[in-house]
PDB file of C-alpha atoms and ligand atoms in Angstrom:
ATOM      1  CA  MET A 158     177.837 -76.674 199.955  1.00 52.00           C
ATOM      2  CA  LEU A 159     174.630 -76.386 201.952  1.00 59.00           C
ATOM      3  CA  PRO A 160     171.459 -75.939 199.924  1.00 61.00           C
ATOM      4  CA  PRO A 161     170.588 -72.239 199.660  1.00 62.00           C
ATOM      5  CA  ALA A 162     168.528 -70.942 202.526  1.00 59.00           C
ATOM      6  CA  ARG A 163     164.925 -70.478 201.452  1.00 56.00           C
ATOM      7  CA  ILE A 164     163.367 -67.635 203.343  1.00 53.00           C
ATOM      8  CA  SER A 165     159.889 -66.260 203.489  1.00 53.00           C
ATOM      9  CA  PRO A 166     160.745 -63.055 201.572  1.00 49.00           C
ATOM     10  CA  MET A 167     160.065 -60.596 204.328  1.00 70.00           C
ATOM     11  CA  ASN A 168     161.990 -62.498 206.997  1.00 82.00           C
ATOM     12  CA  PHE A 169     165.570 -61.898 205.892  1.00 94.00           C
ATOM     13  CA  PRO A 170     168.381 -63.788 207.666  1.00 93.00           C
ATOM     14  CA  PRO A 171     170.560 -61.489 209.813  1.00 95.00           C
ATOM     15  CA  GLU A 172     173.732 -62.701 208.091  1.00 96.00           C
ATOM     16  CA  LEU A 173     172.390 -61.511 204.722  1.00 97.00           C
ATOM     17  CA  ILE A 174     171.437 -58.113 206.118  1.00 96.00           C
ATOM     18  CA  SER A 175     174.743 -57.587 207.929  1.00 96.00           C
ATOM     19  CA  PHE A 176     176.764 -58.649 204.856  1.00 98.00           C
ATOM     20  CA  LEU A 177     174.895 -56.233 202.586  1.00 98.00           C
ATOM     21  CA  LYS A 178     175.207 -53.409 205.123  1.00 96.00           C
ATOM     22  CA  LYS A 179     178.991 -53.564 204.853  1.00 96.00           C
ATOM     23  CA  SER A 180     179.181 -54.311 201.097  1.00 98.00           C
ATOM     24  CA  GLU A 181     180.746 -51.510 199.077  1.00 98.00           C
ATOM     25  CA  ARG A 182     180.700 -53.270 195.675  1.00 98.00           C
ATOM     26  CA  ILE A 183     177.408 -54.774 194.454  1.00 98.00           C
ATOM     27  CA  ALA A 184     176.520 -56.040 190.968  1.00 98.00           C
ATOM     28  CA  ILE A 185     172.937 -56.727 189.932  1.00 98.00           C
ATOM     29  CA  LEU A 186     171.642 -58.685 186.938  1.00 98.00           C
ATOM     30  CA  THR A 187     167.986 -58.220 186.061  1.00 98.00           C
ATOM     31  CA  GLY A 188     165.708 -59.930 183.572  1.00 97.00           C
ATOM     32  CA  ALA A 189     162.138 -59.591 182.345  1.00 95.00           C
ATOM     33  CA  GLY A 190     160.748 -60.673 185.723  1.00 96.00           C
ATOM     34  CA  ILE A 191     161.538 -57.315 187.331  1.00 97.00           C
ATOM     35  CA  SER A 192     159.215 -55.637 184.814  1.00 97.00           C
ATOM     36  CA  ALA A 193     156.427 -58.224 185.208  1.00 96.00           C
ATOM     37  CA  GLU A 194     154.708 -56.198 187.951  1.00 96.00           C
ATOM     38  CA  SER A 195     154.655 -53.242 185.579  1.00 97.00           C
ATOM     39  CA  GLY A 196     152.365 -55.384 183.451  1.00 93.00           C
ATOM     40  CA  LEU A 197     154.912 -56.349 180.783  1.00 92.00           C
ATOM     41  CA  ASN A 198     155.086 -59.967 179.663  1.00 84.00           C
ATOM     42  CA  THR A 199     158.277 -61.807 180.433  1.00 80.00           C
ATOM     43  CA  PHE A 200     160.153 -63.398 177.559  1.00 72.00           C
ATOM     44  CA  ARG A 201     158.828 -66.873 178.337  1.00 70.00           C
ATOM     45  CA  ASP A 202     155.232 -65.697 178.823  1.00 74.00           C
ATOM     46  CA  ALA A 203     152.963 -66.779 175.996  1.00 70.00           C
ATOM     47  CA  GLN A 204     152.456 -64.108 173.344  1.00 75.00           C
ATOM     48  CA  THR A 205     148.877 -62.846 173.035  1.00 72.00           C
ATOM     49  CA  GLY A 206     146.399 -61.925 170.300  1.00 76.00           C
ATOM     50  CA  TYR A 207     147.716 -61.616 166.741  1.00 79.00           C
ATOM     51  CA  TRP A 208     151.258 -62.241 167.981  1.00 80.00           C
ATOM     52  CA  SER A 209     150.374 -65.554 169.644  1.00 81.00           C
ATOM     53  CA  GLN A 210     151.099 -67.231 166.277  1.00 85.00           C
ATOM     54  CA  TYR A 211     154.744 -66.235 166.570  1.00 86.00           C
ATOM     55  CA  ARG A 212     157.554 -67.088 168.997  1.00 87.00           C
ATOM     56  CA  PRO A 213     159.914 -64.265 170.049  1.00 85.00           C
ATOM     57  CA  GLU A 214     162.789 -66.430 168.856  1.00 85.00           C
ATOM     58  CA  ASP A 215     161.255 -66.328 165.343  1.00 89.00           C
ATOM     59  CA  LEU A 216     160.866 -62.545 165.260  1.00 93.00           C
ATOM     60  CA  ALA A 217     163.921 -61.233 167.115  1.00 93.00           C
ATOM     61  CA  THR A 218     166.457 -62.258 164.450  1.00 95.00           C
ATOM     62  CA  PRO A 219     168.248 -60.541 161.536  1.00 96.00           C
ATOM     63  CA  GLN A 220     166.857 -63.248 159.223  1.00 95.00           C
ATOM     64  CA  ALA A 221     163.265 -62.450 160.270  1.00 96.00           C
ATOM     65  CA  PHE A 222     163.868 -58.736 159.675  1.00 97.00           C
ATOM     66  CA  THR A 223     165.410 -59.398 156.254  1.00 95.00           C
ATOM     67  CA  ARG A 224     162.515 -61.688 155.346  1.00 95.00           C
ATOM     68  CA  ASP A 225     159.745 -59.385 156.551  1.00 96.00           C
ATOM     69  CA  PRO A 226     160.955 -56.021 157.958  1.00 96.00           C
ATOM     70  CA  LYS A 227     157.400 -54.729 158.437  1.00 96.00           C
ATOM     71  CA  LEU A 228     156.346 -57.744 160.550  1.00 95.00           C
ATOM     72  CA  VAL A 229     159.343 -57.366 162.869  1.00 96.00           C
ATOM     73  CA  TRP A 230     158.974 -53.574 162.972  1.00 96.00           C
ATOM     74  CA  ASP A 231     155.280 -53.929 163.927  1.00 94.00           C
ATOM     75  CA  TRP A 232     156.127 -56.465 166.671  1.00 93.00           C
ATOM     76  CA  TYR A 233     158.559 -54.043 168.253  1.00 94.00           C
ATOM     77  CA  ALA A 234     156.092 -51.160 167.809  1.00 93.00           C
ATOM     78  CA  MET A 235     153.530 -53.234 169.764  1.00 91.00           C
ATOM     79  CA  ARG A 236     156.060 -53.983 172.506  1.00 92.00           C
ATOM     80  CA  ARG A 237     157.234 -50.365 172.630  1.00 93.00           C
ATOM     81  CA  LYS A 238     153.625 -49.207 172.955  1.00 92.00           C
ATOM     82  CA  LYS A 239     153.138 -51.523 175.954  1.00 93.00           C
ATOM     83  CA  VAL A 240     156.365 -50.169 177.498  1.00 95.00           C
ATOM     84  CA  ALA A 241     155.204 -46.583 176.929  1.00 94.00           C
ATOM     85  CA  GLU A 242     151.780 -47.338 178.471  1.00 95.00           C
ATOM     86  CA  ALA A 243     153.278 -48.929 181.595  1.00 96.00           C
ATOM     87  CA  SER A 244     155.941 -47.679 183.986  1.00 97.00           C
ATOM     88  CA  PRO A 245     158.703 -48.845 186.324  1.00 98.00           C
ATOM     89  CA  ASN A 246     157.507 -50.583 189.494  1.00 97.00           C
ATOM     90  CA  SER A 247     158.601 -50.684 193.139  1.00 97.00           C
ATOM     91  CA  GLY A 248     161.335 -53.186 192.297  1.00 98.00           C
ATOM     92  CA  HIS A 249     162.998 -50.721 189.899  1.00 98.00           C
ATOM     93  CA  PHE A 250     162.721 -47.912 192.450  1.00 98.00           C
ATOM     94  CA  ALA A 251     164.161 -50.094 195.228  1.00 97.00           C
ATOM     95  CA  LEU A 252     167.298 -50.589 193.108  1.00 98.00           C
ATOM     96  CA  VAL A 253     167.520 -46.791 192.610  1.00 98.00           C
ATOM     97  CA  GLU A 254     167.485 -46.469 196.412  1.00 97.00           C
ATOM     98  CA  MET A 255     170.059 -49.221 196.880  1.00 98.00           C
ATOM     99  CA  GLU A 256     172.437 -47.493 194.435  1.00 98.00           C
ATOM    100  CA  LYS A 257     172.407 -44.380 196.655  1.00 97.00           C
ATOM    101  CA  HIS A 258     173.876 -46.388 199.548  1.00 97.00           C
ATOM    102  CA  VAL A 259     176.470 -48.497 197.724  1.00 98.00           C
ATOM    103  CA  PRO A 260     179.711 -46.779 196.620  1.00 97.00           C
ATOM    104  CA  ASN A 261     180.362 -49.161 193.707  1.00 98.00           C
ATOM    105  CA  PHE A 262     177.004 -50.270 192.245  1.00 98.00           C
ATOM    106  CA  THR A 263     176.498 -51.730 188.766  1.00 98.00           C
ATOM    107  CA  LEU A 264     173.083 -52.625 187.353  1.00 98.00           C
ATOM    108  CA  ILE A 265     173.364 -55.062 184.445  1.00 98.00           C
ATOM    109  CA  THR A 266     170.083 -55.694 182.658  1.00 98.00           C
ATOM    110  CA  GLN A 267     168.897 -58.036 179.909  1.00 96.00           C
ATOM    111  CA  ASN A 268     165.768 -55.916 179.538  1.00 96.00           C
ATOM    112  CA  VAL A 269     165.277 -53.535 176.621  1.00 96.00           C
ATOM    113  CA  ASP A 270     162.390 -51.574 178.192  1.00 96.00           C
ATOM    114  CA  GLY A 271     164.605 -48.801 179.553  1.00 96.00           C
ATOM    115  CA  TYR A 272     162.769 -48.889 182.910  1.00 98.00           C
ATOM    116  CA  HIS A 273     165.892 -48.878 185.090  1.00 98.00           C
ATOM    117  CA  ARG A 274     167.106 -45.572 183.637  1.00 97.00           C
ATOM    118  CA  GLN A 275     163.540 -44.238 183.616  1.00 97.00           C
ATOM    119  CA  ALA A 276     163.243 -45.062 187.349  1.00 98.00           C
ATOM    120  CA  GLY A 277     166.494 -43.172 188.028  1.00 98.00           C
ATOM    121  CA  SER A 278     169.215 -45.830 188.133  1.00 98.00           C
ATOM    122  CA  GLN A 279     172.544 -44.297 187.105  1.00 98.00           C
ATOM    123  CA  ASN A 280     175.081 -47.013 186.381  1.00 98.00           C
ATOM    124  CA  VAL A 281     173.072 -49.226 184.015  1.00 98.00           C
ATOM    125  CA  LEU A 282     174.548 -51.681 181.494  1.00 98.00           C
ATOM    126  CA  GLU A 283     171.958 -52.673 178.863  1.00 97.00           C
ATOM    127  CA  LEU A 284     173.340 -56.013 177.632  1.00 97.00           C
ATOM    128  CA  HIS A 285     170.590 -56.517 175.063  1.00 95.00           C
ATOM    129  CA  GLY A 286     170.109 -52.913 173.921  1.00 96.00           C
ATOM    130  CA  ASN A 287     167.170 -50.567 174.261  1.00 95.00           C
ATOM    131  CA  ILE A 288     163.793 -50.627 172.488  1.00 94.00           C
ATOM    132  CA  GLN A 289     163.639 -46.810 172.594  1.00 92.00           C
ATOM    133  CA  GLN A 290     166.435 -46.560 170.002  1.00 94.00           C
ATOM    134  CA  VAL A 291     166.894 -47.640 166.375  1.00 96.00           C
ATOM    135  CA  ARG A 292     170.044 -48.127 164.323  1.00 95.00           C
ATOM    136  CA  CYS A 293     170.994 -48.615 160.695  1.00 96.00           C
ATOM    137  CA  PHE A 294     170.414 -52.241 159.591  1.00 95.00           C
ATOM    138  CA  ASP A 295     173.387 -52.014 157.228  1.00 93.00           C
ATOM    139  CA  GLY A 296     175.660 -50.916 160.067  1.00 85.00           C
ATOM    140  CA  CYS A 297     176.663 -47.486 158.765  1.00 90.00           C
ATOM    141  CA  GLY A 298     176.782 -46.329 162.391  1.00 88.00           C
ATOM    142  CA  ILE A 299     173.614 -44.256 162.622  1.00 91.00           C
ATOM    143  CA  VAL A 300     171.804 -44.707 165.972  1.00 92.00           C
ATOM    144  CA  LYS A 301     168.801 -42.516 166.824  1.00 93.00           C
ATOM    145  CA  SER A 302     165.722 -42.373 169.021  1.00 92.00           C
ATOM    146  CA  TRP A 303     162.721 -44.408 167.946  1.00 92.00           C
ATOM    147  CA  GLU A 304     160.152 -42.336 166.052  1.00 87.00           C
ATOM    148  CA  GLU A 305     156.580 -43.440 165.428  1.00 87.00           C
ATOM    149  CA  SER A 306     156.340 -44.751 161.892  1.00 89.00           C
ATOM    150  CA  ASP A 307     153.812 -47.103 160.269  1.00 88.00           C
ATOM    151  CA  ASP A 308     156.349 -48.037 157.635  1.00 94.00           C
ATOM    152  CA  VAL A 309     159.837 -49.265 158.385  1.00 96.00           C
ATOM    153  CA  PRO A 310     161.938 -46.069 158.365  1.00 95.00           C
ATOM    154  CA  HIS A 311     165.129 -45.638 156.387  1.00 96.00           C
ATOM    155  CA  CYS A 312     168.569 -44.587 157.540  1.00 95.00           C
ATOM    156  CA  PRO A 313     169.051 -40.847 156.925  1.00 93.00           C
ATOM    157  CA  LYS A 314     172.689 -41.477 156.040  1.00 93.00           C
ATOM    158  CA  CYS A 315     172.693 -44.488 153.708  1.00 93.00           C
ATOM    159  CA  GLY A 316     169.040 -45.211 153.002  1.00 94.00           C
ATOM    160  CA  ALA A 317     169.036 -48.749 154.419  1.00 95.00           C
ATOM    161  CA  TYR A 318     166.262 -49.830 156.793  1.00 96.00           C
ATOM    162  CA  LEU A 319     166.447 -48.712 160.439  1.00 96.00           C
ATOM    163  CA  ARG A 320     166.068 -51.560 162.983  1.00 96.00           C
ATOM    164  CA  PRO A 321     165.414 -51.662 166.739  1.00 96.00           C
ATOM    165  CA  ASP A 322     168.692 -51.101 168.626  1.00 96.00           C
ATOM    166  CA  VAL A 323     168.384 -54.418 170.488  1.00 96.00           C
ATOM    167  CA  VAL A 324     170.482 -57.605 170.370  1.00 95.00           C
ATOM    168  CA  TRP A 325     168.738 -60.280 168.286  1.00 95.00           C
ATOM    169  CA  PHE A 326     169.161 -64.037 168.641  1.00 91.00           C
ATOM    170  CA  GLY A 327     172.421 -65.074 167.028  1.00 91.00           C
ATOM    171  CA  GLU A 328     173.926 -61.592 167.345  1.00 94.00           C
ATOM    172  CA  SER A 329     176.799 -60.643 169.629  1.00 93.00           C
ATOM    173  CA  LEU A 330     176.293 -58.367 172.611  1.00 94.00           C
ATOM    174  CA  PRO A 331     177.756 -54.826 172.628  1.00 93.00           C
ATOM    175  CA  HIS A 332     181.425 -55.499 173.386  1.00 95.00           C
ATOM    176  CA  ASP A 333     182.190 -52.618 175.751  1.00 96.00           C
ATOM    177  CA  THR A 334     178.974 -53.208 177.708  1.00 97.00           C
ATOM    178  CA  LEU A 335     179.766 -56.901 178.136  1.00 97.00           C
ATOM    179  CA  ILE A 336     183.329 -56.138 179.269  1.00 98.00           C
ATOM    180  CA  ALA A 337     182.033 -53.656 181.830  1.00 98.00           C
ATOM    181  CA  ALA A 338     179.502 -56.220 183.071  1.00 98.00           C
ATOM    182  CA  HIS A 339     182.246 -58.813 183.536  1.00 98.00           C
ATOM    183  CA  GLN A 340     184.497 -56.332 185.326  1.00 98.00           C
ATOM    184  CA  ALA A 341     181.717 -55.394 187.747  1.00 98.00           C
ATOM    185  CA  THR A 342     180.951 -59.080 188.307  1.00 98.00           C
ATOM    186  CA  LEU A 343     184.586 -59.920 189.016  1.00 98.00           C
ATOM    187  CA  ALA A 344     184.945 -57.034 191.472  1.00 98.00           C
ATOM    188  CA  CYS A 345     181.689 -57.323 193.402  1.00 98.00           C
ATOM    189  CA  GLN A 346     181.292 -58.539 196.980  1.00 98.00           C
ATOM    190  CA  ALA A 347     177.596 -59.329 196.448  1.00 98.00           C
ATOM    191  CA  PHE A 348     175.815 -60.331 193.218  1.00 98.00           C
ATOM    192  CA  PHE A 349     172.043 -60.330 192.738  1.00 98.00           C
ATOM    193  CA  SER A 350     170.209 -62.263 190.014  1.00 98.00           C
ATOM    194  CA  ILE A 351     166.719 -60.760 189.821  1.00 98.00           C
ATOM    195  CA  GLY A 352     163.767 -61.775 187.633  1.00 97.00           C
ATOM    196  CA  THR A 353     165.679 -63.912 185.165  1.00 96.00           C
ATOM    197  CA  SER A 354     165.335 -67.567 184.232  1.00 94.00           C
ATOM    198  CA  GLY A 355     169.105 -67.745 183.762  1.00 90.00           C
ATOM    199  CA  LEU A 356     168.723 -69.546 180.429  1.00 88.00           C
ATOM    200  CA  VAL A 357     170.438 -67.183 177.994  1.00 86.00           C
ATOM    201  CA  GLN A 358     174.203 -66.737 177.731  1.00 87.00           C
ATOM    202  CA  PRO A 359     176.397 -64.856 178.330  1.00 90.00           C
ATOM    203  CA  ALA A 360     174.247 -63.138 180.978  1.00 92.00           C
ATOM    204  CA  ALA A 361     173.461 -66.452 182.670  1.00 92.00           C
ATOM    205  CA  SER A 362     177.139 -67.081 183.447  1.00 96.00           C
ATOM    206  CA  LEU A 363     177.679 -63.849 185.400  1.00 97.00           C
ATOM    207  CA  ALA A 364     176.292 -65.224 188.679  1.00 97.00           C
ATOM    208  CA  HIS A 365     178.586 -68.259 188.458  1.00 97.00           C
ATOM    209  CA  THR A 366     181.567 -66.003 187.757  1.00 97.00           C
ATOM    210  CA  ALA A 367     180.732 -63.933 190.834  1.00 98.00           C
ATOM    211  CA  ARG A 368     180.381 -67.099 192.910  1.00 97.00           C
ATOM    212  CA  GLN A 369     183.733 -68.439 191.738  1.00 97.00           C
ATOM    213  CA  ARG A 370     185.340 -65.169 192.813  1.00 97.00           C
ATOM    214  CA  GLY A 371     183.918 -65.558 196.307  1.00 97.00           C
ATOM    215  CA  ALA A 372     181.035 -63.084 196.083  1.00 98.00           C
ATOM    216  CA  LEU A 373     177.817 -63.672 198.006  1.00 98.00           C
ATOM    217  CA  VAL A 374     175.119 -64.560 195.433  1.00 98.00           C
ATOM    218  CA  VAL A 375     171.434 -63.794 196.009  1.00 98.00           C
ATOM    219  CA  GLU A 376     168.597 -64.828 193.688  1.00 98.00           C
ATOM    220  CA  ILE A 377     165.287 -62.954 193.753  1.00 98.00           C
ATOM    221  CA  ASN A 378     162.861 -64.706 191.411  1.00 97.00           C
ATOM    222  CA  LEU A 379     159.260 -65.863 191.312  1.00 96.00           C
ATOM    223  CA  ASP A 380     160.293 -69.435 190.507  1.00 95.00           C
ATOM    224  CA  PRO A 381     163.356 -71.613 191.089  1.00 96.00           C
ATOM    225  CA  THR A 382     165.834 -71.519 188.187  1.00 96.00           C
ATOM    226  CA  PRO A 383     168.921 -73.552 187.169  1.00 96.00           C
ATOM    227  CA  LEU A 384     170.914 -71.013 189.209  1.00 97.00           C
ATOM    228  CA  THR A 385     168.980 -71.628 192.449  1.00 97.00           C
ATOM    229  CA  PRO A 386     171.094 -74.574 193.726  1.00 96.00           C
ATOM    230  CA  SER A 387     174.257 -72.454 193.373  1.00 96.00           C
ATOM    231  CA  VAL A 388     173.191 -69.321 195.245  1.00 97.00           C
ATOM    232  CA  ASP A 389     173.726 -68.437 198.901  1.00 97.00           C
ATOM    233  CA  PHE A 390     170.223 -67.031 199.379  1.00 97.00           C
ATOM    234  CA  ALA A 391     167.191 -67.798 197.195  1.00 97.00           C
ATOM    235  CA  LEU A 392     164.388 -65.304 197.850  1.00 96.00           C
ATOM    236  CA  HIS A 393     161.468 -66.684 195.870  1.00 95.00           C
ATOM    237  CA  GLY A 394     158.625 -64.262 195.330  1.00 96.00           C
ATOM    238  CA  LYS A 395     157.794 -61.030 193.530  1.00 96.00           C
ATOM    239  CA  SER A 396     160.744 -58.658 193.115  1.00 97.00           C
ATOM    240  CA  GLY A 397     158.373 -55.699 193.493  1.00 97.00           C
ATOM    241  CA  GLU A 398     157.654 -56.895 197.037  1.00 96.00           C
ATOM    242  CA  ILE A 399     160.982 -58.410 198.083  1.00 96.00           C
ATOM    243  CA  LEU A 400     163.308 -55.619 196.899  1.00 97.00           C
ATOM    244  CA  PRO A 401     161.646 -52.717 198.753  1.00 96.00           C
ATOM    245  CA  ALA A 402     161.551 -54.807 201.953  1.00 95.00           C
ATOM    246  CA  LEU A 403     165.198 -55.860 201.560  1.00 97.00           C
ATOM    247  CA  VAL A 404     166.424 -52.321 200.842  1.00 96.00           C
ATOM    248  CA  GLU A 405     164.483 -51.070 203.876  1.00 94.00           C
ATOM    249  CA  ALA A 406     165.926 -53.844 206.069  1.00 94.00           C
ATOM    250  CA  VAL A 407     169.514 -53.116 204.941  1.00 96.00           C
ATOM    251  CA  PHE A 408     169.584 -49.354 204.407  1.00 94.00           C
ATOM    252  CA  GLY A 409     166.461 -48.106 206.153  1.00 88.00           C
ATOM    253  CA  GLY A 410     167.044 -45.231 208.525  1.00 66.00           C
ATOM    254  CA  GLN A 411     170.443 -44.466 206.967  1.00 66.00           C
TER     255      GLN A 411
HETATM  256  N1  APR B 668     159.258 -61.087 190.334  1.00 87.63           N
HETATM  257  C1  APR B 668     160.397 -61.822 190.193  1.00 87.63           C
HETATM  258  N2  APR B 668     160.592 -62.718 189.198  1.00 87.63           N
HETATM  259  C2  APR B 668     159.579 -62.876 188.312  1.00 87.63           C
HETATM  260  C3  APR B 668     158.365 -62.156 188.389  1.00 87.63           C
HETATM  261  C4  APR B 668     158.235 -61.225 189.467  1.00 87.63           C
HETATM  262  N3  APR B 668     157.116 -60.488 189.636  1.00 87.63           N
HETATM  263  N4  APR B 668     157.558 -62.551 187.365  1.00 87.63           N
HETATM  264  C5  APR B 668     158.247 -63.477 186.676  1.00 87.63           C
HETATM  265  N5  APR B 668     159.454 -63.688 187.236  1.00 87.63           N
HETATM  266  C6  APR B 668     160.527 -64.575 186.803  1.00 87.63           C
HETATM  267  C7  APR B 668     160.069 -65.861 186.146  1.00 87.63           C
HETATM  268  O1  APR B 668     159.908 -66.871 187.132  1.00 87.63           O
HETATM  269  C8  APR B 668     161.242 -66.173 185.206  1.00 87.63           C
HETATM  270  O2  APR B 668     162.178 -67.048 185.836  1.00 87.63           O
HETATM  271  O3  APR B 668     161.249 -63.886 185.825  1.00 87.63           O
HETATM  272  C9  APR B 668     161.905 -64.815 184.975  1.00 87.63           C
HETATM  273  C10 APR B 668     161.777 -64.322 183.547  1.00 87.63           C
HETATM  274  O4  APR B 668     162.476 -65.212 182.736  1.00 87.63           O
HETATM  275  P1  APR B 668     162.428 -65.037 181.157  1.00 87.63           P
HETATM  276  O5  APR B 668     161.032 -64.824 180.707  1.00 87.63           O
HETATM  277  O6  APR B 668     163.259 -66.162 180.586  1.00 87.63           O
HETATM  278  O7  APR B 668     163.171 -63.650 180.868  1.00 87.63           O
HETATM  279  P2  APR B 668     164.722 -63.394 180.926  1.00 87.63           P
HETATM  280  O8  APR B 668     165.414 -64.292 181.903  1.00 87.63           O
HETATM  281  O9  APR B 668     164.908 -61.935 181.121  1.00 87.63           O
HETATM  282  O10 APR B 668     165.210 -63.773 179.452  1.00 87.63           O
HETATM  283  C11 APR B 668     166.586 -63.509 179.182  1.00 87.63           C
HETATM  284  O11 APR B 668     166.315 -64.241 176.945  1.00 87.63           O
HETATM  285  O12 APR B 668     164.863 -64.330 175.267  1.00 87.63           O
HETATM  286  C12 APR B 668     166.027 -63.722 175.660  1.00 87.63           C
HETATM  287  O13 APR B 668     166.927 -61.615 175.130  1.00 87.63           O
HETATM  288  C13 APR B 668     165.863 -62.243 175.791  1.00 87.63           C
HETATM  289  O14 APR B 668     166.614 -60.763 177.543  1.00 87.63           O
HETATM  290  C14 APR B 668     165.938 -61.985 177.277  1.00 87.63           C
HETATM  291  C15 APR B 668     166.750 -63.157 177.747  1.00 87.63           C
END
């Protein structure tokens, strides 16, 4: 296998453009990098201020919430506030535009910021949940929208604590969502990995699954990742710049 072509982002190879023009089934995986240009930290960015004393891996766990529900609740309240104060960027909107031109388009995201739906994407699979929702910590089934609360709120049905409706380290992903993500990955003709370090399973395996099924794999990321040697095209740069240019090059004027 030849090393992936490395292209100055705005000079796309004709074979990539022509392949995407005739692709009817595209699957996309996004990570925190696509929201970086909205001003949100990525998962591997250093935490700031009061939170710099903690690692996300030490807060985003059921054990951390059991040990100190208020600390974990406050961390998510801080993150939710940053999400509410920022907004989707040109990379999110470029994917909304791409979806309009592709008959079978699936957007799989590891992000919990809700920006893809907020930007207008329709077929979105949130592998790691959504920070705008909470659910019963004791699993009685209650799921509801996040409501501002200084104290950790309680489940209206059983009285247990309510927790952010996101997947914590050590927890399994929502089954139906993961199945749908795999099905879209198996069926796609082109797979994009955008703004993700490709370090966390099972999301990180999707690109390899697509590749094994013969799909064209494109990586759009600021930095090289462990996936880079396996992709057909590695577009290294900012997704907020590359995606609008790529969508224009493929679908512009249609
Ligand atoms: N454009 C494109 N890529 C970017 C940009 C940008 N403007 N800014 C940063 N990146 C890239 C970084 O180079 C990095 O490779 O985005 C990637 C973000 O990687 P992570 O911070 O590891 O985030 P992510 O891959 O989404 O993490 C996956 O790990 O911690 C868990 O559940 C958490 O969903 C998260 C998962």
